[in-house]
mmCIF file of C-alpha atoms in Angstrom:
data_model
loop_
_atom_site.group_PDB
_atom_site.id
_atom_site.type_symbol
_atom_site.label_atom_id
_atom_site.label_comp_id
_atom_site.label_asym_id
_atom_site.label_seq_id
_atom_site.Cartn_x
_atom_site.Cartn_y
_atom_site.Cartn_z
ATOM 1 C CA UNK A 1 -0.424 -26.151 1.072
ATOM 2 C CA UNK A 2 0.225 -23.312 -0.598
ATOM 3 C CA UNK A 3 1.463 -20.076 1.188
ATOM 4 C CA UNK A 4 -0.158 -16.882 1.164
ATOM 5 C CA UNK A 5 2.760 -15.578 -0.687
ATOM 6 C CA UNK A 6 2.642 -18.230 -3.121
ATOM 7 C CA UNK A 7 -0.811 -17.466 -3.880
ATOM 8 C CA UNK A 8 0.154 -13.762 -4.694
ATOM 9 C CA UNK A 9 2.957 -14.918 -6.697
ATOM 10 C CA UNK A 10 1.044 -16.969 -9.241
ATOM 11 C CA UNK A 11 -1.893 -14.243 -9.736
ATOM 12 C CA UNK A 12 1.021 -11.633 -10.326
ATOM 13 C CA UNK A 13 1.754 -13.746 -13.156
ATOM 14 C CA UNK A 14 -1.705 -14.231 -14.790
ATOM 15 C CA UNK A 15 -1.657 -10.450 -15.064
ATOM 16 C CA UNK A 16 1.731 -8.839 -14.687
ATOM 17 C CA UNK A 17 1.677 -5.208 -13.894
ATOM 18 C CA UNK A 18 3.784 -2.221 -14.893
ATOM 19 C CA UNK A 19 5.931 -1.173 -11.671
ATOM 20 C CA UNK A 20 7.504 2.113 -12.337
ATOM 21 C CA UNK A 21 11.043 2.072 -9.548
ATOM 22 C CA UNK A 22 12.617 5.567 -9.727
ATOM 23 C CA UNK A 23 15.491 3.899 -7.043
ATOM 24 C CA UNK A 24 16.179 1.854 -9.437
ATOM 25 C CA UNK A 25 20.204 2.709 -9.027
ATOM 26 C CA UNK A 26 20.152 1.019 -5.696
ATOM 27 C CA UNK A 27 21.432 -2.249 -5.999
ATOM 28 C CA UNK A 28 18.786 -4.230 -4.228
ATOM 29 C CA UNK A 29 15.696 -2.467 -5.754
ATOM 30 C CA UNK A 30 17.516 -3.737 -9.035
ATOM 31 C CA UNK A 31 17.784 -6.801 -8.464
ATOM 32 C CA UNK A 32 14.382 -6.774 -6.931
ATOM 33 C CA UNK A 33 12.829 -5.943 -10.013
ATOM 34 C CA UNK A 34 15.086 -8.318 -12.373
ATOM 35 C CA UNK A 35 14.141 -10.923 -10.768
ATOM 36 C CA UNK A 36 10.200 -10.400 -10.598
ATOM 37 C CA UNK A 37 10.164 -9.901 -13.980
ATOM 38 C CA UNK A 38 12.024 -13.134 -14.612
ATOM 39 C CA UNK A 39 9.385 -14.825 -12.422
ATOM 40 C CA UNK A 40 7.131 -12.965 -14.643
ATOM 41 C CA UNK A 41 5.223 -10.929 -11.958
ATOM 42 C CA UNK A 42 6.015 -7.782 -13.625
ATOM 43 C CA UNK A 43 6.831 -5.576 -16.075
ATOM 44 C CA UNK A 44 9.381 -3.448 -14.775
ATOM 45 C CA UNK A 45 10.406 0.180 -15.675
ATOM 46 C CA UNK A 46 13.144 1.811 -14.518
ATOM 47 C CA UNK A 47 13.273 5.892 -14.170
ATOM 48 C CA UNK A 48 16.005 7.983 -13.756
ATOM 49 C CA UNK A 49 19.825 8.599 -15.801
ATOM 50 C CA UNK A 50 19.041 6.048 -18.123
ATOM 51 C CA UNK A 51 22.620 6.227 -19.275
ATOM 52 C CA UNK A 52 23.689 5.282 -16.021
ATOM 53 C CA UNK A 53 20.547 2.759 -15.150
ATOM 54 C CA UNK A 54 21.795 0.801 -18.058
ATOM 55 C CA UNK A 55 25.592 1.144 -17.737
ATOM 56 C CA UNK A 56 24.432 -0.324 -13.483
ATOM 57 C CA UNK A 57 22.450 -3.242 -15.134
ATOM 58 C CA UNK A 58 25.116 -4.479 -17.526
ATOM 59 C CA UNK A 59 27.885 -4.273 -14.332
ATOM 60 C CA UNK A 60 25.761 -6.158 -12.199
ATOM 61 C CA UNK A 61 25.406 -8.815 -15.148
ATOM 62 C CA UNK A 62 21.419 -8.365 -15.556
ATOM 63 C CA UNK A 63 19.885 -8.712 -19.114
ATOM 64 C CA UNK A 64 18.820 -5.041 -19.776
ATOM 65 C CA UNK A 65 16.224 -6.262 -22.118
ATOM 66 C CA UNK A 66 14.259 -7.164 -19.104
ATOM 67 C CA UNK A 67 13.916 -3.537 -18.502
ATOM 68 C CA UNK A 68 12.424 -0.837 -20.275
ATOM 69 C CA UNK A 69 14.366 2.150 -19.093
ATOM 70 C CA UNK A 70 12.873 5.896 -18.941
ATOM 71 C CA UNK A 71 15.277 8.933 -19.071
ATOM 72 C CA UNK A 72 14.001 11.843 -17.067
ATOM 73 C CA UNK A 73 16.472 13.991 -19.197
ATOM 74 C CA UNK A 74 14.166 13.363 -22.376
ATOM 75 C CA UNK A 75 12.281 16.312 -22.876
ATOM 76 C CA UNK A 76 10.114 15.038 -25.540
ATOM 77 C CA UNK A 77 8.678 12.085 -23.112
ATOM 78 C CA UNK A 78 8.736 14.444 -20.303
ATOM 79 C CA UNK A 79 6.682 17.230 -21.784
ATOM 80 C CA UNK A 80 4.463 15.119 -23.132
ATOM 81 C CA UNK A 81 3.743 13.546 -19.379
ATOM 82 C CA UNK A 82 3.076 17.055 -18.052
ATOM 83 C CA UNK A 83 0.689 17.612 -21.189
ATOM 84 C CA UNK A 84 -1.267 14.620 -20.467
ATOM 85 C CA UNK A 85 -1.272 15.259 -16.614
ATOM 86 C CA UNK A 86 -2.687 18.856 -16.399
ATOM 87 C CA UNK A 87 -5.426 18.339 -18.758
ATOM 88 C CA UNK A 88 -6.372 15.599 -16.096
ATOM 89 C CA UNK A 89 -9.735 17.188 -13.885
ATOM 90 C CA UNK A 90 -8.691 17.921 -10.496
ATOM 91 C CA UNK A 91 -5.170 18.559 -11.020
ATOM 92 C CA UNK A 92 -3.301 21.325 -8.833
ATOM 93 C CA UNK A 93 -0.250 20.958 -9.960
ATOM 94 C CA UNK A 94 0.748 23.656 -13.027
ATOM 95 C CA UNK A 95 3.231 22.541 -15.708
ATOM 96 C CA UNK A 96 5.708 24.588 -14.304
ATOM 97 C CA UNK A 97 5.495 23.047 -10.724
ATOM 98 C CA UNK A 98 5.147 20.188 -12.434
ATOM 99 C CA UNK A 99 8.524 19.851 -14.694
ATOM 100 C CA UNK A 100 10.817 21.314 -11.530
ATOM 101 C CA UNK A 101 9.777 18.108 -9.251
ATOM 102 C CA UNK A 102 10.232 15.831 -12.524
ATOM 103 C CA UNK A 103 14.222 16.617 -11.973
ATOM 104 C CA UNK A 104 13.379 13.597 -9.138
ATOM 105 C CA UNK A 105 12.818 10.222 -10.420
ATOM 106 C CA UNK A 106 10.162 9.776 -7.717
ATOM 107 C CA UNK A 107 8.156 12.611 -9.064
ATOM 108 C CA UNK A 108 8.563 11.777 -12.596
ATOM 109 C CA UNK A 109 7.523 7.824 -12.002
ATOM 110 C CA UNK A 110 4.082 8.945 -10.120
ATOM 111 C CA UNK A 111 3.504 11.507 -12.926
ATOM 112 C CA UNK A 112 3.693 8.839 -15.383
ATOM 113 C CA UNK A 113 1.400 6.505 -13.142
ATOM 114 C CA UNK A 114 -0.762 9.276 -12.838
ATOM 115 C CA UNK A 115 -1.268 9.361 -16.657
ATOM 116 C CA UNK A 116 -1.793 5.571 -16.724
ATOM 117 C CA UNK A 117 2.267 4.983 -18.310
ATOM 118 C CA UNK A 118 2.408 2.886 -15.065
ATOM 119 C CA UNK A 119 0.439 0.934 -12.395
ATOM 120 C CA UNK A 120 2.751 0.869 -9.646
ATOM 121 C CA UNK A 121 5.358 3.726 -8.192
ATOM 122 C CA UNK A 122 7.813 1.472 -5.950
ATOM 123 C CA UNK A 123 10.265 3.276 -3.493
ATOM 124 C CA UNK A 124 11.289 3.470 -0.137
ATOM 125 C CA UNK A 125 15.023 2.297 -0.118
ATOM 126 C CA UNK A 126 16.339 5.768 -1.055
ATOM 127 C CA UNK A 127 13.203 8.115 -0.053
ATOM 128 C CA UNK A 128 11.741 8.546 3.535
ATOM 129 C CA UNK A 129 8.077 6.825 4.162
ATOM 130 C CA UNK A 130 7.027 10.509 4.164
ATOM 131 C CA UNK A 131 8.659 11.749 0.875
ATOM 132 C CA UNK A 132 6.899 8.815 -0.909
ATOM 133 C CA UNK A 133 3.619 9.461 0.897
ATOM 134 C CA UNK A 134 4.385 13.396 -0.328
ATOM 135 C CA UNK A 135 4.774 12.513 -3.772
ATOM 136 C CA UNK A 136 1.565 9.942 -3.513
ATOM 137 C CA UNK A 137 -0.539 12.958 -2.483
ATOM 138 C CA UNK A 138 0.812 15.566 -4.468
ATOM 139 C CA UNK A 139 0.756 13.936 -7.974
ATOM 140 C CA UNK A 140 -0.984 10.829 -7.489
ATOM 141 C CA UNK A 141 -3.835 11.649 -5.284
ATOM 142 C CA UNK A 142 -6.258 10.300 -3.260
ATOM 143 C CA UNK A 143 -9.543 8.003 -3.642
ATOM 144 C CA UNK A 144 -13.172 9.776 -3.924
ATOM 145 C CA UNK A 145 -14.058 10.251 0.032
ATOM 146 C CA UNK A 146 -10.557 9.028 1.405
ATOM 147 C CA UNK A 147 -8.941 12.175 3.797
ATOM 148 C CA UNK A 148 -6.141 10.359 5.040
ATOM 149 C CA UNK A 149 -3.258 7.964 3.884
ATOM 150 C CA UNK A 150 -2.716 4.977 6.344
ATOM 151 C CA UNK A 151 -1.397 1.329 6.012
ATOM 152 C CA UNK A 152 -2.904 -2.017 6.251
ATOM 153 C CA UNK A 153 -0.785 -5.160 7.215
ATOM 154 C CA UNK A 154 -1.560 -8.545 6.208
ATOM 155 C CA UNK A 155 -1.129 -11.468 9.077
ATOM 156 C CA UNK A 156 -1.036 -14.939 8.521
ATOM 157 C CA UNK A 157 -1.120 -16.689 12.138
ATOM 158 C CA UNK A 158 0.009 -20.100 12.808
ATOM 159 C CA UNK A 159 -3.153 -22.099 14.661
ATOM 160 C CA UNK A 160 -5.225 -19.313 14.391
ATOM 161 C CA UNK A 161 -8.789 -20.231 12.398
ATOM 162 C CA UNK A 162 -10.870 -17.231 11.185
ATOM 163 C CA UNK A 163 -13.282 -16.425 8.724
ATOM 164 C CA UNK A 164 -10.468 -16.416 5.967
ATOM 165 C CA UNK A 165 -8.448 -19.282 7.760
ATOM 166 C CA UNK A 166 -4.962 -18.445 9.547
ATOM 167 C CA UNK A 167 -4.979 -14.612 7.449
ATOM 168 C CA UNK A 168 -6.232 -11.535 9.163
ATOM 169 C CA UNK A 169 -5.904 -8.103 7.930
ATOM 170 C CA UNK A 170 -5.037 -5.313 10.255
ATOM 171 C CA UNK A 171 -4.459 -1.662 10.217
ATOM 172 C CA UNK A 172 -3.078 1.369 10.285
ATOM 173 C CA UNK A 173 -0.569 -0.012 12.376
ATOM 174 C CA UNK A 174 2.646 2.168 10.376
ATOM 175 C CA UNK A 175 1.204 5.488 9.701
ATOM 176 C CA UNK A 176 -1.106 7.596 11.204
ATOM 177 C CA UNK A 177 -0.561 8.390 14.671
ATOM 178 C CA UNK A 178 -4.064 9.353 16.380
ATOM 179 C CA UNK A 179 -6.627 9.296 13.732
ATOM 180 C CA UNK A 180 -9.896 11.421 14.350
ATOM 181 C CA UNK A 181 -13.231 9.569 14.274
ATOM 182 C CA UNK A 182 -13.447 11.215 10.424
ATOM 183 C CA UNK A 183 -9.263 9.808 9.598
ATOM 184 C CA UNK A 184 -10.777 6.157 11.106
ATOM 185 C CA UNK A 185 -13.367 5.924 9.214
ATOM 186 C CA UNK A 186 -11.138 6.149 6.018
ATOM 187 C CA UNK A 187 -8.820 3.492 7.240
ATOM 188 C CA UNK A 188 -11.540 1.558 7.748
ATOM 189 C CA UNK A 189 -12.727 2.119 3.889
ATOM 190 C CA UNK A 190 -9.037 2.001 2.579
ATOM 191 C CA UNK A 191 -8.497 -1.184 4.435
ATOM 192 C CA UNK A 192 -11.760 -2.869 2.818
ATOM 193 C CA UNK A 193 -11.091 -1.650 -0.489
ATOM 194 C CA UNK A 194 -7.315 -2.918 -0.352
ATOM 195 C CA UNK A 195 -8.199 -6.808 0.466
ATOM 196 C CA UNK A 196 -10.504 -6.974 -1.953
ATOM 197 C CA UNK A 197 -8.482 -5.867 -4.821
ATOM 198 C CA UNK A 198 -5.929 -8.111 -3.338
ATOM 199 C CA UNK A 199 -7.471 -11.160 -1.710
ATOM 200 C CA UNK A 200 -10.654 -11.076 -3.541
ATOM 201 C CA UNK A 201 -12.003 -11.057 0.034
ATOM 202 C CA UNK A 202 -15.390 -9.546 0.843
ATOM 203 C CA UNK A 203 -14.316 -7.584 3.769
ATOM 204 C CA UNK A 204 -15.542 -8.045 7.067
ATOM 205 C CA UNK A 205 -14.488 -4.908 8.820
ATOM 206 C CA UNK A 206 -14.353 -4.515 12.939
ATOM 207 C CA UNK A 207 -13.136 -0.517 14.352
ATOM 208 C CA UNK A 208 -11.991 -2.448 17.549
ATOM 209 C CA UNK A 209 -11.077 -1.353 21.036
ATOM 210 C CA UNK A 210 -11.929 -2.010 24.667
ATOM 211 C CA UNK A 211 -15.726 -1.968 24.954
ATOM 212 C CA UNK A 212 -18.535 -4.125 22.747
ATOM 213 C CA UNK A 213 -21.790 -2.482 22.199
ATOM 214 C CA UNK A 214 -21.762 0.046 25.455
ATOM 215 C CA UNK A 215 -19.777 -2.253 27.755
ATOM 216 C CA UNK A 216 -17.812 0.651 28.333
ATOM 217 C CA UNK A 217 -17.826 4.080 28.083
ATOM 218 C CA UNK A 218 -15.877 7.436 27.402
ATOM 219 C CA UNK A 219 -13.982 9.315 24.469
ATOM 220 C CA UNK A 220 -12.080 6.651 23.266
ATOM 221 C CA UNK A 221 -15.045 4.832 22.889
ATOM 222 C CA UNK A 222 -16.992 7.787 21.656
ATOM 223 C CA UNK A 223 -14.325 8.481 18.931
ATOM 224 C CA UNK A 224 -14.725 4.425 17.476
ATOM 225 C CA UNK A 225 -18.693 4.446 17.223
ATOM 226 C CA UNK A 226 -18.372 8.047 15.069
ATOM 227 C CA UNK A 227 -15.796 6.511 12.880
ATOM 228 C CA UNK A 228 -18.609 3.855 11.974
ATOM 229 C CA UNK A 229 -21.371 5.818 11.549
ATOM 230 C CA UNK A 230 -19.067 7.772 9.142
ATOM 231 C CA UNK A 231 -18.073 4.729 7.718
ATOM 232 C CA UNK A 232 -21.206 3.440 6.668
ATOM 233 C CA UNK A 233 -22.929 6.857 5.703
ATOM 234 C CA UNK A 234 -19.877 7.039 3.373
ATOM 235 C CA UNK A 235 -19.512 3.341 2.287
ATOM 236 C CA UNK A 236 -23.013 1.801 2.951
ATOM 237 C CA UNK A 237 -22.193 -1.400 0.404
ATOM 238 C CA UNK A 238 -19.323 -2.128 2.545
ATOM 239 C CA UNK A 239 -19.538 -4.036 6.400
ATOM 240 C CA UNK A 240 -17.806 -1.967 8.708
ATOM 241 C CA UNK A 241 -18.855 -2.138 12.523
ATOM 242 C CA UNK A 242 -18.087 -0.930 16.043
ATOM 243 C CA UNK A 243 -17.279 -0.591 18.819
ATOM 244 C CA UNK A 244 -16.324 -4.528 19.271
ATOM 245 C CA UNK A 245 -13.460 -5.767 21.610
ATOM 246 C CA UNK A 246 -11.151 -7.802 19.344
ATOM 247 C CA UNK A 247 -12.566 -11.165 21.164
ATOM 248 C CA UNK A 248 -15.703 -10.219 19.749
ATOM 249 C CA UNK A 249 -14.792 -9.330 16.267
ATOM 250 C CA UNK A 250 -12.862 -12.659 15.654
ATOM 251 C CA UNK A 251 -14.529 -15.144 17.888
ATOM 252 C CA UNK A 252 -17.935 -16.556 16.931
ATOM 253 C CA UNK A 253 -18.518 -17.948 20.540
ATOM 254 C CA UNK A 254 -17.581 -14.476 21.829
ATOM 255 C CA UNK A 255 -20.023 -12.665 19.575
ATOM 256 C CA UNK A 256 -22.434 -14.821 20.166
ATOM 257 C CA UNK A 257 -22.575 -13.721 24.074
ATOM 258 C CA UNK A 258 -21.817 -10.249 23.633
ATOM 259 C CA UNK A 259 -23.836 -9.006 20.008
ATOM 260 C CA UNK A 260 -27.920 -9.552 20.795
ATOM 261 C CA UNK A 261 -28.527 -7.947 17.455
ATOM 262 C CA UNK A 262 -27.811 -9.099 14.058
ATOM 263 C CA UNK A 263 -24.252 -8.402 12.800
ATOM 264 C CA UNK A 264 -22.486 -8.764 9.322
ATOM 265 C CA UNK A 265 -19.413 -8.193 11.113
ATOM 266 C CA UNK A 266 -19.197 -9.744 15.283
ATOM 267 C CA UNK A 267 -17.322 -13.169 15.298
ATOM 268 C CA UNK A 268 -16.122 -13.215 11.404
ATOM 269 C CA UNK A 269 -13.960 -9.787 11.062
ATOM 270 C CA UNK A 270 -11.459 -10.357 8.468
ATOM 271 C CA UNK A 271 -9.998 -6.682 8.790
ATOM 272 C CA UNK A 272 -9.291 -4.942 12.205
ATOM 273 C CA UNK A 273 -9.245 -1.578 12.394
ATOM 274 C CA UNK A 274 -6.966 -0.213 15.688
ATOM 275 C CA UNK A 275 -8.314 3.070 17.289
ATOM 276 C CA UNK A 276 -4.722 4.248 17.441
ATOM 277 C CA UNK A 277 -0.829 3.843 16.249
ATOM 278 C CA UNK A 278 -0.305 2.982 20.225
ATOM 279 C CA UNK A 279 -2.896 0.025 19.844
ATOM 280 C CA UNK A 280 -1.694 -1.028 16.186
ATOM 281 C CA UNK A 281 2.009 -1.037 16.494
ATOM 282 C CA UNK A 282 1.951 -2.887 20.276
ATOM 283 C CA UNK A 283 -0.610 -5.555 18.879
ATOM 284 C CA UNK A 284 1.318 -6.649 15.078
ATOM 285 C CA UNK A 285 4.174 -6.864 17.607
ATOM 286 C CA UNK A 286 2.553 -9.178 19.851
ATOM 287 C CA UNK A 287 0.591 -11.316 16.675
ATOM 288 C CA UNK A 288 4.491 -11.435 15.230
ATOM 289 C CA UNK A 289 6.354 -12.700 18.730
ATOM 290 C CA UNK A 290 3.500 -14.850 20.696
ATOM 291 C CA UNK A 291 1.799 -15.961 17.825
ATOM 292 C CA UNK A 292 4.663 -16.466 15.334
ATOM 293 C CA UNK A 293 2.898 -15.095 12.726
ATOM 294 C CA UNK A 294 4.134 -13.794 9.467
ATOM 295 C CA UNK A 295 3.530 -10.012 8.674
ATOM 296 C CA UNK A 296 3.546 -8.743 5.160
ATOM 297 C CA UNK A 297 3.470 -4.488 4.276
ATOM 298 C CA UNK A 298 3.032 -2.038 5.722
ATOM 299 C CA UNK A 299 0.767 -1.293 2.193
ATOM 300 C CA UNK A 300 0.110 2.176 1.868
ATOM 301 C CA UNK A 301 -3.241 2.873 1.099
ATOM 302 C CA UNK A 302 -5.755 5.758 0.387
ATOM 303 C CA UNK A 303 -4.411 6.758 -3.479
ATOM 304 C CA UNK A 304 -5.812 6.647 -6.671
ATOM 305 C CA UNK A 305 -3.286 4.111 -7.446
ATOM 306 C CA UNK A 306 -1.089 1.618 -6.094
ATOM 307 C CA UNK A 307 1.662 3.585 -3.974
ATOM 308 C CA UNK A 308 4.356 1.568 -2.292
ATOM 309 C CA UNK A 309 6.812 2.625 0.325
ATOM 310 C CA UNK A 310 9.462 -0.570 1.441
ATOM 311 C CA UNK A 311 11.228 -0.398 4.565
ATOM 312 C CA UNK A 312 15.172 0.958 3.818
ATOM 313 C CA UNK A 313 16.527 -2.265 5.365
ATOM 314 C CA UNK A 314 14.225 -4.729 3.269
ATOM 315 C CA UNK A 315 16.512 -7.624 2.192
ATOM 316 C CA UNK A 316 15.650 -8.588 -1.451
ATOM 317 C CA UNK A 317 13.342 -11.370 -0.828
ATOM 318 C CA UNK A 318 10.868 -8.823 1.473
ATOM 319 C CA UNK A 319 11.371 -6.147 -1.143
ATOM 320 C CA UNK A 320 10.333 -9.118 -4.123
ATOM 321 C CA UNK A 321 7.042 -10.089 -1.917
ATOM 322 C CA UNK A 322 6.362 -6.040 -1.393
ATOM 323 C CA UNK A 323 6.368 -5.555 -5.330
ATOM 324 C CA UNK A 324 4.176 -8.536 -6.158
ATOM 325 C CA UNK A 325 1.681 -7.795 -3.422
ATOM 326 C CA UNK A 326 1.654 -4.123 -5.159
ATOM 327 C CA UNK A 327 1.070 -5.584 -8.386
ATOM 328 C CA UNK A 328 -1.994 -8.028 -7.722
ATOM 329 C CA UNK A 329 -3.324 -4.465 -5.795
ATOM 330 C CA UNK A 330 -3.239 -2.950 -8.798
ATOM 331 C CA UNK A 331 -4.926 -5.523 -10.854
ATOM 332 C CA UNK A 332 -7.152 -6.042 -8.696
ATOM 333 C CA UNK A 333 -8.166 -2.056 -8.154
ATOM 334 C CA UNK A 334 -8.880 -2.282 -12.583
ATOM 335 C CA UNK A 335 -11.741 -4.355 -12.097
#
């Protein structure tokens, strides 16, 4: 059978995607995106001295016709990009502002993704998680009704048998440390919107913690059942519920003790939602070591478009599955 990776892999290529990398000097983002596009995944662009991208490609032996290379010296291409951009409804950024942060390859790739030149911005190997989530919110922006960036983290659990077989989504588990009942909520509406444009799920979301309809009581608690009224006020055509325990989000028998009332949610969660970074980062540990279970992202989520930050010490391989998973998100967020 097929792995979930696998799966991504082959619906990269019935609708490759244009992944803007503005690290593209670093050796192992290169050879990242060489050999995704010679899978046929992508269609990569590289930003930055293109001088120097292409003098890099030809000593590491690549085929620089694989690339399409982007100068952020060219004045012509640049000015046109800031043109396009602040004509663009919403836009705080000035042309000005604009053309000083385009001296940084980051800046100048999510300019052009902002102006639909690409689908994808892909760093992290070079940058910090926050300058990439910076240059995300600065240039890129965020989704109607989303107030916070956050992560979602896709598991795929040996012996475990959900709603969506051994693969359970679960977030923010990377970024934001101690979300408000208003922060939750968009996680929870981020993380639906993410695995459907990637899985083609329809999401199933549980805001779990330690109590299941009034079992317990107190802030924490109080802080969960706010994030899902929010939730649903904001997002009414999506199925986000809580408070459930995680037994009760995942487990049909569970559910069926605990939930009385009807629920689109109790027993068949395909997303978990953790009330804190405490609760996420402790519990994808535990799912990776107990339950030898494979963990792909942390995807940033929460933009207009398809932002990715990679862990610095991502060996190729991890940095290849981050870019295709960022290209079928993309796809999948044009429908």
């Amino acid at each position: 059978m097929a792995s979930i990776l696998d799966r991504l892999y082959e619906k990269a290529r019935q609708n490759p995607q244009r992944v803007a990398f503005p690290e593209a000097d670093n050796e192992k983002m290169m050879q990242a995106a060489y050999e995704c596009a010679q899978d046929g995944c992508i269609v990569p662009i590289l930003v930055g001295d293109a001088g120097q991208l292409r003098a890099l490609c030809q000593e590491r032996g690549y085929d620089g016709g694989v690339f399409t290379f982007v100068d952020i010296h060219d004045e012509a291409y640049k000015n046109k990009l800031i043109g396009d951009y602040v004509v663009q409804p919403g836009r705080k950024l000035k042309e000005k502002a604009l053309g000083r942060r385009m001296a940084d390859p980051l800046y100048f790739a999510a300019v052009m993704q902002a102006v639909d030149e690409a689908d994808v911005t892909f760093a992290g190997i070079n940058n910090t998680t926050g300058d990439v989530i910076l240059a995300g919110q600065m240039v890129v922006g965020l989704q109607p009704g989303i107030t916070t960036i956050s992560s979602i983290g896709l598991c795929d659990i040996p012996g475990f048998e959900g709603s969506e077989g051994s693969l359970l989504a679960v977030g923010d588990s990377a970024v934001c440390t101690n979300p408000n009942a208003e922060q939750l909520a968009s996680i929870a509406i981020s993380a639906c919107d993410t695995v459907r444009s990637l899985l083609d799920w329809e999401p199933r979301c549980a805001l779990v913690c330690y109590s299941t309809r009034g079992s317990g009581q107190g802030e924490l608690i109080d802080k969960v059942l706010e994030a899902a009224k929010i939730a649903n006020e904001l997002r009414p055509d999506l199925s986000i519920e809580g408070e459930l325990q995680l037994d009760s989000a995942i487990v049909p028998a569970v559910a069926a003790k605990k939930v009385k009332e009807k629920s689109q949610v109790a027993g068949k969660a395909n997303v978990l939602i953790w009330p804190d970074l405490n609760v996420g980062n402790i519990a994808v540990k535990l799912i990776q070591q107990f339950g030898h279970a494979d963990a792909y992202g942390p995807m940033l989520q929460g933009f207009q478009k398809v932002v990715c930050d990679c862990s610095r010490g991502a060996p190729v391989s991890e940095i290849k599955g981050n870019v295709v998973i960022s290209a079928v998100r993309a796809a999948g967020m044009k429908k």
